[in-house]
């Protein structure tokens, strides 16, 4: 696998676990305890961002996360307003499943000068939204169509095009809280053709399902919603164990 920079798997693990923190689903007073637990239970990195406009103070929240954890904090911004210098890096996302020029180049042009000034490490990422059975907020906000889950050759062609353009990661996204997460069949087909790391997220609810995705070839698994909803205090540890 090529250099993954900030995204690193632990020794002896087949995949890395990324915890998505939505800036509007956490209050500053909760950050310290939550990030401590996530980190202690085996999270390898944090993604931070939302597909919706954010009301909370992202700069203060990001600083608090960083001050209280040792794992990388990587921005996963829904828009250029969610960019803050208080992070280690940024997923520089291109929504290549869609055909909206704003998400193919316009936002990038706006963000590039201040991303450079902030000194964030840039992770150029081909972002593919895969249909999940309902209209996700990424679809609504980006005004793009997801790729049909049944047309696997088309999904593979998009991932390959992203790699050939020069993107360093491919991210298969079913959408936050997706009813149907990305399938192991799609992951295996994409993984067989690309050589950059494969990130998978959206609607992953159980460590068992995460394990099937890792077995299919996912290099990094992203979980968000399930951590908010679960009463299991060991949920992150269980997800982390399923990365082995
Ligand atoms: C969404 O891939 C992430 O962008 C995580 O989704 O919140 O459904 O885990 P969930």
Short mmCIF file of N, CA and C in Angstrom, two decimals, residues 148-242:
data_model
loop_
_atom_site.label_atom_id
_atom_site.label_comp_id
_atom_site.label_asym_id
_atom_site.label_seq_id
_atom_site.Cartn_x
_atom_site.Cartn_y
_atom_site.Cartn_z
N UNK A 148 -25.46 3.88 -8.50
CA UNK A 148 -26.29 2.72 -8.17
C UNK A 148 -25.42 1.58 -7.63
N UNK A 149 -25.87 0.99 -6.51
CA UNK A 149 -25.08 -0.07 -5.86
C UNK A 149 -25.00 -1.32 -6.73
N UNK A 150 -25.99 -1.48 -7.65
CA UNK A 150 -26.03 -2.70 -8.46
C UNK A 150 -25.03 -2.68 -9.62
N UNK A 151 -24.56 -1.48 -9.99
CA UNK A 151 -23.64 -1.40 -11.13
C UNK A 151 -22.19 -1.34 -10.62
N UNK A 152 -21.69 -2.51 -10.26
CA UNK A 152 -20.35 -2.56 -9.64
C UNK A 152 -19.24 -2.13 -10.62
N UNK A 153 -19.30 -2.55 -11.91
CA UNK A 153 -18.24 -2.09 -12.83
C UNK A 153 -18.15 -0.55 -12.91
N UNK A 154 -19.29 0.11 -12.81
CA UNK A 154 -19.31 1.58 -12.85
C UNK A 154 -18.65 2.17 -11.60
N UNK A 155 -18.90 1.54 -10.45
CA UNK A 155 -18.27 2.01 -9.20
C UNK A 155 -16.75 1.82 -9.29
N UNK A 156 -16.34 0.65 -9.79
CA UNK A 156 -14.90 0.37 -9.93
C UNK A 156 -14.27 1.38 -10.88
N UNK A 157 -14.95 1.69 -11.98
CA UNK A 157 -14.41 2.64 -12.97
C UNK A 157 -14.22 4.02 -12.33
N UNK A 158 -15.17 4.44 -11.49
CA UNK A 158 -15.02 5.73 -10.80
C UNK A 158 -13.82 5.72 -9.85
N UNK A 159 -13.68 4.63 -9.09
CA UNK A 159 -12.57 4.54 -8.13
C UNK A 159 -11.23 4.57 -8.88
N UNK A 160 -11.17 3.82 -9.97
CA UNK A 160 -9.93 3.77 -10.78
C UNK A 160 -9.62 5.15 -11.36
N UNK A 161 -10.64 5.83 -11.86
CA UNK A 161 -10.43 7.17 -12.43
C UNK A 161 -9.88 8.10 -11.35
N UNK A 162 -10.42 8.01 -10.13
CA UNK A 162 -9.92 8.84 -9.03
C UNK A 162 -8.45 8.57 -8.78
N UNK A 163 -8.07 7.30 -8.75
CA UNK A 163 -6.67 6.95 -8.53
C UNK A 163 -5.80 7.45 -9.69
N UNK A 164 -6.30 7.28 -10.92
CA UNK A 164 -5.50 7.71 -12.07
C UNK A 164 -5.33 9.23 -12.14
N UNK A 165 -6.33 9.95 -11.65
CA UNK A 165 -6.22 11.42 -11.59
C UNK A 165 -5.13 11.81 -10.58
N UNK A 166 -4.90 10.95 -9.62
CA UNK A 166 -3.82 11.23 -8.65
C UNK A 166 -4.28 11.28 -7.21
N UNK A 167 -5.55 10.96 -6.96
CA UNK A 167 -6.04 10.99 -5.59
C UNK A 167 -5.42 9.86 -4.80
N UNK A 168 -5.14 10.12 -3.52
CA UNK A 168 -4.35 9.17 -2.72
C UNK A 168 -5.20 8.22 -1.89
N UNK A 169 -6.50 8.50 -1.82
CA UNK A 169 -7.44 7.63 -1.09
C UNK A 169 -8.72 7.52 -1.89
N UNK A 170 -9.39 6.36 -1.75
CA UNK A 170 -10.75 6.22 -2.29
C UNK A 170 -11.66 5.99 -1.09
N UNK A 171 -12.75 6.77 -1.03
CA UNK A 171 -13.69 6.69 0.10
C UNK A 171 -15.05 6.27 -0.45
N UNK A 172 -15.49 5.08 -0.09
CA UNK A 172 -16.83 4.61 -0.48
C UNK A 172 -17.80 4.97 0.63
N UNK A 173 -18.75 5.84 0.32
CA UNK A 173 -19.64 6.41 1.34
C UNK A 173 -21.09 6.06 1.03
N UNK A 174 -21.76 5.42 2.01
CA UNK A 174 -23.19 5.16 1.83
C UNK A 174 -24.03 6.30 2.38
N UNK A 175 -23.40 7.19 3.15
CA UNK A 175 -24.12 8.32 3.75
C UNK A 175 -24.30 8.08 5.24
N UNK A 176 -24.25 9.19 5.98
CA UNK A 176 -24.35 9.09 7.43
C UNK A 176 -25.68 8.46 7.83
N UNK A 177 -25.63 7.41 8.64
CA UNK A 177 -26.84 6.72 9.09
C UNK A 177 -27.51 5.88 8.00
N UNK A 178 -26.77 5.56 6.95
CA UNK A 178 -27.36 4.81 5.82
C UNK A 178 -28.04 3.52 6.28
N UNK A 179 -29.19 3.27 5.66
CA UNK A 179 -29.91 2.02 5.96
C UNK A 179 -29.11 0.83 5.45
N UNK A 180 -28.63 0.96 4.22
CA UNK A 180 -27.82 -0.10 3.62
C UNK A 180 -26.39 0.39 3.45
N UNK A 181 -25.49 -0.10 4.29
CA UNK A 181 -24.09 0.30 4.12
C UNK A 181 -23.51 -0.28 2.83
N UNK A 182 -22.31 0.15 2.46
CA UNK A 182 -21.65 -0.39 1.27
C UNK A 182 -21.45 -1.90 1.47
N UNK A 183 -21.66 -2.67 0.41
CA UNK A 183 -21.62 -4.13 0.54
C UNK A 183 -20.19 -4.66 0.41
N UNK A 184 -19.94 -5.84 0.98
CA UNK A 184 -18.62 -6.47 0.82
C UNK A 184 -18.29 -6.73 -0.66
N UNK A 185 -19.32 -7.01 -1.48
CA UNK A 185 -19.07 -7.29 -2.91
C UNK A 185 -18.47 -6.06 -3.60
N UNK A 186 -19.04 -4.89 -3.29
CA UNK A 186 -18.52 -3.65 -3.90
C UNK A 186 -17.08 -3.41 -3.44
N UNK A 187 -16.85 -3.59 -2.13
CA UNK A 187 -15.51 -3.36 -1.58
C UNK A 187 -14.49 -4.29 -2.24
N UNK A 188 -14.84 -5.58 -2.35
CA UNK A 188 -13.89 -6.54 -2.94
C UNK A 188 -13.58 -6.17 -4.39
N UNK A 189 -14.60 -5.76 -5.14
CA UNK A 189 -14.38 -5.43 -6.56
C UNK A 189 -13.50 -4.19 -6.70
N UNK A 190 -13.73 -3.18 -5.86
CA UNK A 190 -12.92 -1.95 -5.93
C UNK A 190 -11.49 -2.26 -5.49
N UNK A 191 -11.39 -2.97 -4.37
CA UNK A 191 -10.06 -3.28 -3.81
C UNK A 191 -9.19 -4.06 -4.80
N UNK A 192 -9.83 -4.92 -5.61
CA UNK A 192 -9.07 -5.73 -6.56
C UNK A 192 -8.42 -4.86 -7.65
N UNK A 193 -8.94 -3.66 -7.86
CA UNK A 193 -8.44 -2.83 -8.97
C UNK A 193 -7.59 -1.65 -8.55
N UNK A 194 -7.76 -1.16 -7.33
CA UNK A 194 -7.00 0.05 -6.95
C UNK A 194 -5.80 -0.32 -6.08
N UNK A 195 -4.84 0.62 -6.00
CA UNK A 195 -3.71 0.35 -5.10
C UNK A 195 -3.61 1.38 -3.98
N UNK A 196 -4.47 2.41 -4.01
CA UNK A 196 -4.48 3.38 -2.90
C UNK A 196 -5.38 2.84 -1.80
N UNK A 197 -5.21 3.34 -0.55
CA UNK A 197 -6.04 2.85 0.55
C UNK A 197 -7.52 3.13 0.34
N UNK A 198 -8.32 2.16 0.80
CA UNK A 198 -9.77 2.23 0.63
C UNK A 198 -10.44 2.51 1.98
N UNK A 199 -11.15 3.62 2.04
CA UNK A 199 -11.89 4.02 3.25
C UNK A 199 -13.36 3.71 3.00
N UNK A 200 -14.05 3.16 4.00
CA UNK A 200 -15.47 2.81 3.83
C UNK A 200 -16.26 3.33 5.03
N UNK A 201 -17.41 3.96 4.76
CA UNK A 201 -18.23 4.45 5.87
C UNK A 201 -19.68 4.63 5.49
N UNK A 202 -20.48 4.92 6.51
CA UNK A 202 -21.91 5.17 6.32
C UNK A 202 -22.75 3.98 6.72
N UNK A 203 -23.43 4.11 7.86
CA UNK A 203 -24.39 3.08 8.27
C UNK A 203 -23.79 1.79 8.79
N UNK A 204 -22.53 1.82 9.18
CA UNK A 204 -21.90 0.59 9.73
C UNK A 204 -22.28 0.53 11.21
N UNK A 205 -23.10 -0.48 11.57
CA UNK A 205 -23.71 -0.49 12.90
C UNK A 205 -23.14 -1.53 13.85
N UNK A 206 -22.49 -2.56 13.32
CA UNK A 206 -22.00 -3.60 14.22
C UNK A 206 -20.54 -3.96 13.90
N UNK A 207 -19.81 -4.36 14.93
CA UNK A 207 -18.42 -4.81 14.70
C UNK A 207 -18.39 -6.01 13.76
N UNK A 208 -19.44 -6.85 13.81
CA UNK A 208 -19.46 -8.04 12.95
C UNK A 208 -19.52 -7.61 11.48
N UNK A 209 -20.38 -6.62 11.18
CA UNK A 209 -20.47 -6.16 9.79
C UNK A 209 -19.15 -5.49 9.38
N UNK A 210 -18.58 -4.71 10.31
CA UNK A 210 -17.30 -4.06 10.00
C UNK A 210 -16.26 -5.12 9.63
N UNK A 211 -16.29 -6.24 10.36
CA UNK A 211 -15.32 -7.31 10.08
C UNK A 211 -15.48 -7.87 8.66
N UNK A 212 -16.73 -8.02 8.22
CA UNK A 212 -16.93 -8.54 6.86
C UNK A 212 -16.38 -7.54 5.81
N UNK A 213 -16.47 -6.25 6.14
CA UNK A 213 -15.94 -5.24 5.21
C UNK A 213 -14.41 -5.25 5.19
N UNK A 214 -13.83 -5.50 6.35
CA UNK A 214 -12.37 -5.59 6.43
C UNK A 214 -11.90 -6.84 5.67
N UNK A 215 -12.62 -7.93 5.86
CA UNK A 215 -12.27 -9.17 5.14
C UNK A 215 -12.40 -8.97 3.63
N UNK A 216 -13.34 -8.12 3.21
CA UNK A 216 -13.53 -7.86 1.78
C UNK A 216 -12.45 -6.94 1.22
N UNK A 217 -11.73 -6.22 2.11
CA UNK A 217 -10.62 -5.40 1.62
C UNK A 217 -10.61 -3.94 2.06
N UNK A 218 -11.53 -3.53 2.93
CA UNK A 218 -11.50 -2.13 3.41
C UNK A 218 -10.23 -1.91 4.22
N UNK A 219 -9.55 -0.79 3.98
CA UNK A 219 -8.34 -0.47 4.76
C UNK A 219 -8.67 0.37 5.99
N UNK A 220 -9.71 1.19 5.88
CA UNK A 220 -10.13 2.02 7.01
C UNK A 220 -11.66 2.03 7.07
N UNK A 221 -12.17 1.84 8.29
CA UNK A 221 -13.61 1.84 8.51
C UNK A 221 -13.96 3.09 9.31
N UNK A 222 -15.00 3.81 8.85
CA UNK A 222 -15.44 5.02 9.55
C UNK A 222 -16.76 4.74 10.26
N UNK A 223 -16.81 5.04 11.55
CA UNK A 223 -18.07 4.91 12.30
C UNK A 223 -18.39 6.22 13.00
N UNK A 224 -19.67 6.58 12.98
CA UNK A 224 -20.11 7.83 13.61
C UNK A 224 -21.35 7.61 14.44
N UNK A 225 -22.49 7.60 13.75
CA UNK A 225 -23.80 7.50 14.41
C UNK A 225 -23.91 6.40 15.47
N UNK A 226 -23.39 5.22 15.15
CA UNK A 226 -23.56 4.07 16.04
C UNK A 226 -22.99 4.36 17.44
N UNK A 227 -21.95 5.17 17.50
CA UNK A 227 -21.32 5.44 18.80
C UNK A 227 -22.22 6.32 19.66
N UNK A 228 -22.98 7.20 18.99
CA UNK A 228 -23.91 8.07 19.72
C UNK A 228 -25.10 7.26 20.23
N UNK A 229 -25.51 6.29 19.43
CA UNK A 229 -26.76 5.57 19.73
C UNK A 229 -26.58 4.38 20.66
N UNK A 230 -25.38 3.83 20.71
CA UNK A 230 -25.19 2.59 21.45
C UNK A 230 -25.06 2.83 22.96
N UNK A 231 -25.61 1.90 23.74
CA UNK A 231 -25.45 1.96 25.20
C UNK A 231 -24.23 1.17 25.63
N UNK A 232 -23.62 0.46 24.68
CA UNK A 232 -22.48 -0.39 24.99
C UNK A 232 -21.24 0.49 25.21
N UNK A 233 -20.73 0.49 26.43
CA UNK A 233 -19.59 1.37 26.75
C UNK A 233 -18.29 0.88 26.12
N UNK A 234 -18.31 -0.34 25.59
CA UNK A 234 -17.11 -0.92 24.99
C UNK A 234 -17.19 -0.98 23.47
N UNK A 235 -18.13 -0.24 22.91
CA UNK A 235 -18.41 -0.39 21.47
C UNK A 235 -17.18 -0.10 20.60
N UNK A 236 -16.41 0.92 20.96
CA UNK A 236 -15.25 1.27 20.13
C UNK A 236 -14.20 0.15 20.21
N UNK A 237 -14.02 -0.42 21.41
CA UNK A 237 -13.07 -1.53 21.55
C UNK A 237 -13.50 -2.70 20.65
N UNK A 238 -14.84 -2.97 20.61
CA UNK A 238 -15.32 -4.08 19.79
C UNK A 238 -15.09 -3.80 18.30
N UNK A 239 -15.35 -2.56 17.89
CA UNK A 239 -15.06 -2.20 16.49
C UNK A 239 -13.57 -2.34 16.21
N UNK A 240 -12.76 -1.86 17.14
CA UNK A 240 -11.33 -1.92 16.94
C UNK A 240 -10.83 -3.37 16.82
N UNK A 241 -11.37 -4.24 17.67
CA UNK A 241 -10.98 -5.67 17.60
C UNK A 241 -11.36 -6.28 16.25
N UNK A 242 -12.47 -5.78 15.67
CA UNK A 242 -12.93 -6.35 14.39
C UNK A 242 -12.04 -5.90 13.22
#
